[in-house]
Amino acid sequence: MLDDFMTRAALAGVGVAFAAAPLGSFVVWRRMAYFGDATAHAAILGVALALALHVSVFAGAVAMALAMALTVSALSGRGYAMDTLLGVLAHSALAFGLVAVSFLSGVRIDLMAYLFGDILAVSRGDLAVIWSGAALVIALIGWRWSALLTATLNEELAYACGIDPRRERLVLTLSLAITVAVAIKVVGVLLIAAMLIIPAAAARPLSRTPESMAVIAAGIGAASAVIGLCAAYLFDTPAGPSVVCVAAVSFACTSLLRAFRSGA
């Protein structure tokens, strides 16, 4: 079954959707969209360093994404507005990463594949990495679900319940770094934030509880991956962006549904 490249691509897209759904819900609740974008942009620098040091691209992307997330956390609240800080760090990391790639001699690299994804070229090894990373993210979020919800709702309430919000932010940061690393192959660094945010935002009008929002977001993300791949195959369009376009259409549909319910 895995000899079919479309099957491998679909499994990769579903794996990324399952990892991004619960994490994307927290990104939406905490208004961390720019944070996710900055972490994703930093991953391209991790890719360049990994290729230069002849280590795993996945390990390099995780390390740099985690370093970016920790840097943002450390510098926040020190005289700069958060959106300014994230903008500076995100675009600087992306620029340094692209420049670093140009200095790599003897290494052939398709930058477009890392920027916009190359889901149709996913191998069996890539599938193993994607699903292992997705399982780890789901396990982390599931393990800390209640504490993460409490810390998201109110930090003072979290302290009163014996929960350290900084520790919960670290769990989210680690999960975000892993998700970014596994999603590079599927949608690329420029579209990772979209796969985090759009399915979760589309699921919000359909949800009554936090748990249902995460589950519905996973369903929307998985459906977007499969339908986007089919559309890319039929219309000969880029696969990664096609997946995001389908997710965007689902967001538009659920937004219209919410507006209709409000007006009824």
PDB file of C-alpha atoms in Angstrom, residues 5 10 13 24 51 53 57 61 86-87 93 96 105 112 141 144 163 169 172 176 198 243-244 257:
ATOM      1  CA  PHE A   5       2.985   7.977  -3.511  1.00  0.00           C
ATOM      2  CA  ALA A  10      -2.337  11.330   2.333  1.00  0.00           C
ATOM      3  CA  GLY A  13      -1.076  15.001   5.650  1.00  0.00           C
ATOM      4  CA  GLY A  24      -3.645  24.709  17.027  1.00  0.00           C
ATOM      5  CA  LEU A  51      22.795  19.971   6.387  1.00  0.00           C
ATOM      6  CA  LEU A  53      26.716  19.552  10.219  1.00  0.00           C
ATOM      7  CA  VAL A  57      17.112  17.581   9.249  1.00  0.00           C
ATOM      8  CA  ALA A  61      14.500  21.823  12.709  1.00  0.00           C
ATOM      9  CA  LEU A  86       8.070  38.171  16.856  1.00  0.00           C
ATOM     10  CA  GLY A  87       8.254  40.016  13.541  1.00  0.00           C
ATOM     11  CA  ALA A  93      15.647  33.708  11.248  1.00  0.00           C
ATOM     12  CA  PHE A  96      19.624  33.992   7.932  1.00  0.00           C
ATOM     13  CA  SER A 105      28.768  23.691  -1.010  1.00  0.00           C
ATOM     14  CA  MET A 112      10.939  25.478  -2.581  1.00  0.00           C
ATOM     15  CA  ILE A 141      -0.983  17.596  25.019  1.00  0.00           C
ATOM     16  CA  ARG A 144      -1.162  18.064  30.291  1.00  0.00           C
ATOM     17  CA  ILE A 163      -0.121  24.576  38.346  1.00  0.00           C
ATOM     18  CA  ARG A 169       4.090  27.116  28.240  1.00  0.00           C
ATOM     19  CA  LEU A 172       3.320  23.992  24.363  1.00  0.00           C
ATOM     20  CA  LEU A 176       5.098  23.401  18.692  1.00  0.00           C
ATOM     21  CA  ILE A 198      -7.045  27.524  10.130  1.00  0.00           C
ATOM     22  CA  VAL A 243      -4.237  21.663   1.245  1.00  0.00           C
ATOM     23  CA  VAL A 244      -4.188  25.074   2.929  1.00  0.00           C
ATOM     24  CA  LEU A 257     -22.673  29.099   9.288  1.00  0.00           C
TER      25      LEU A 257
END
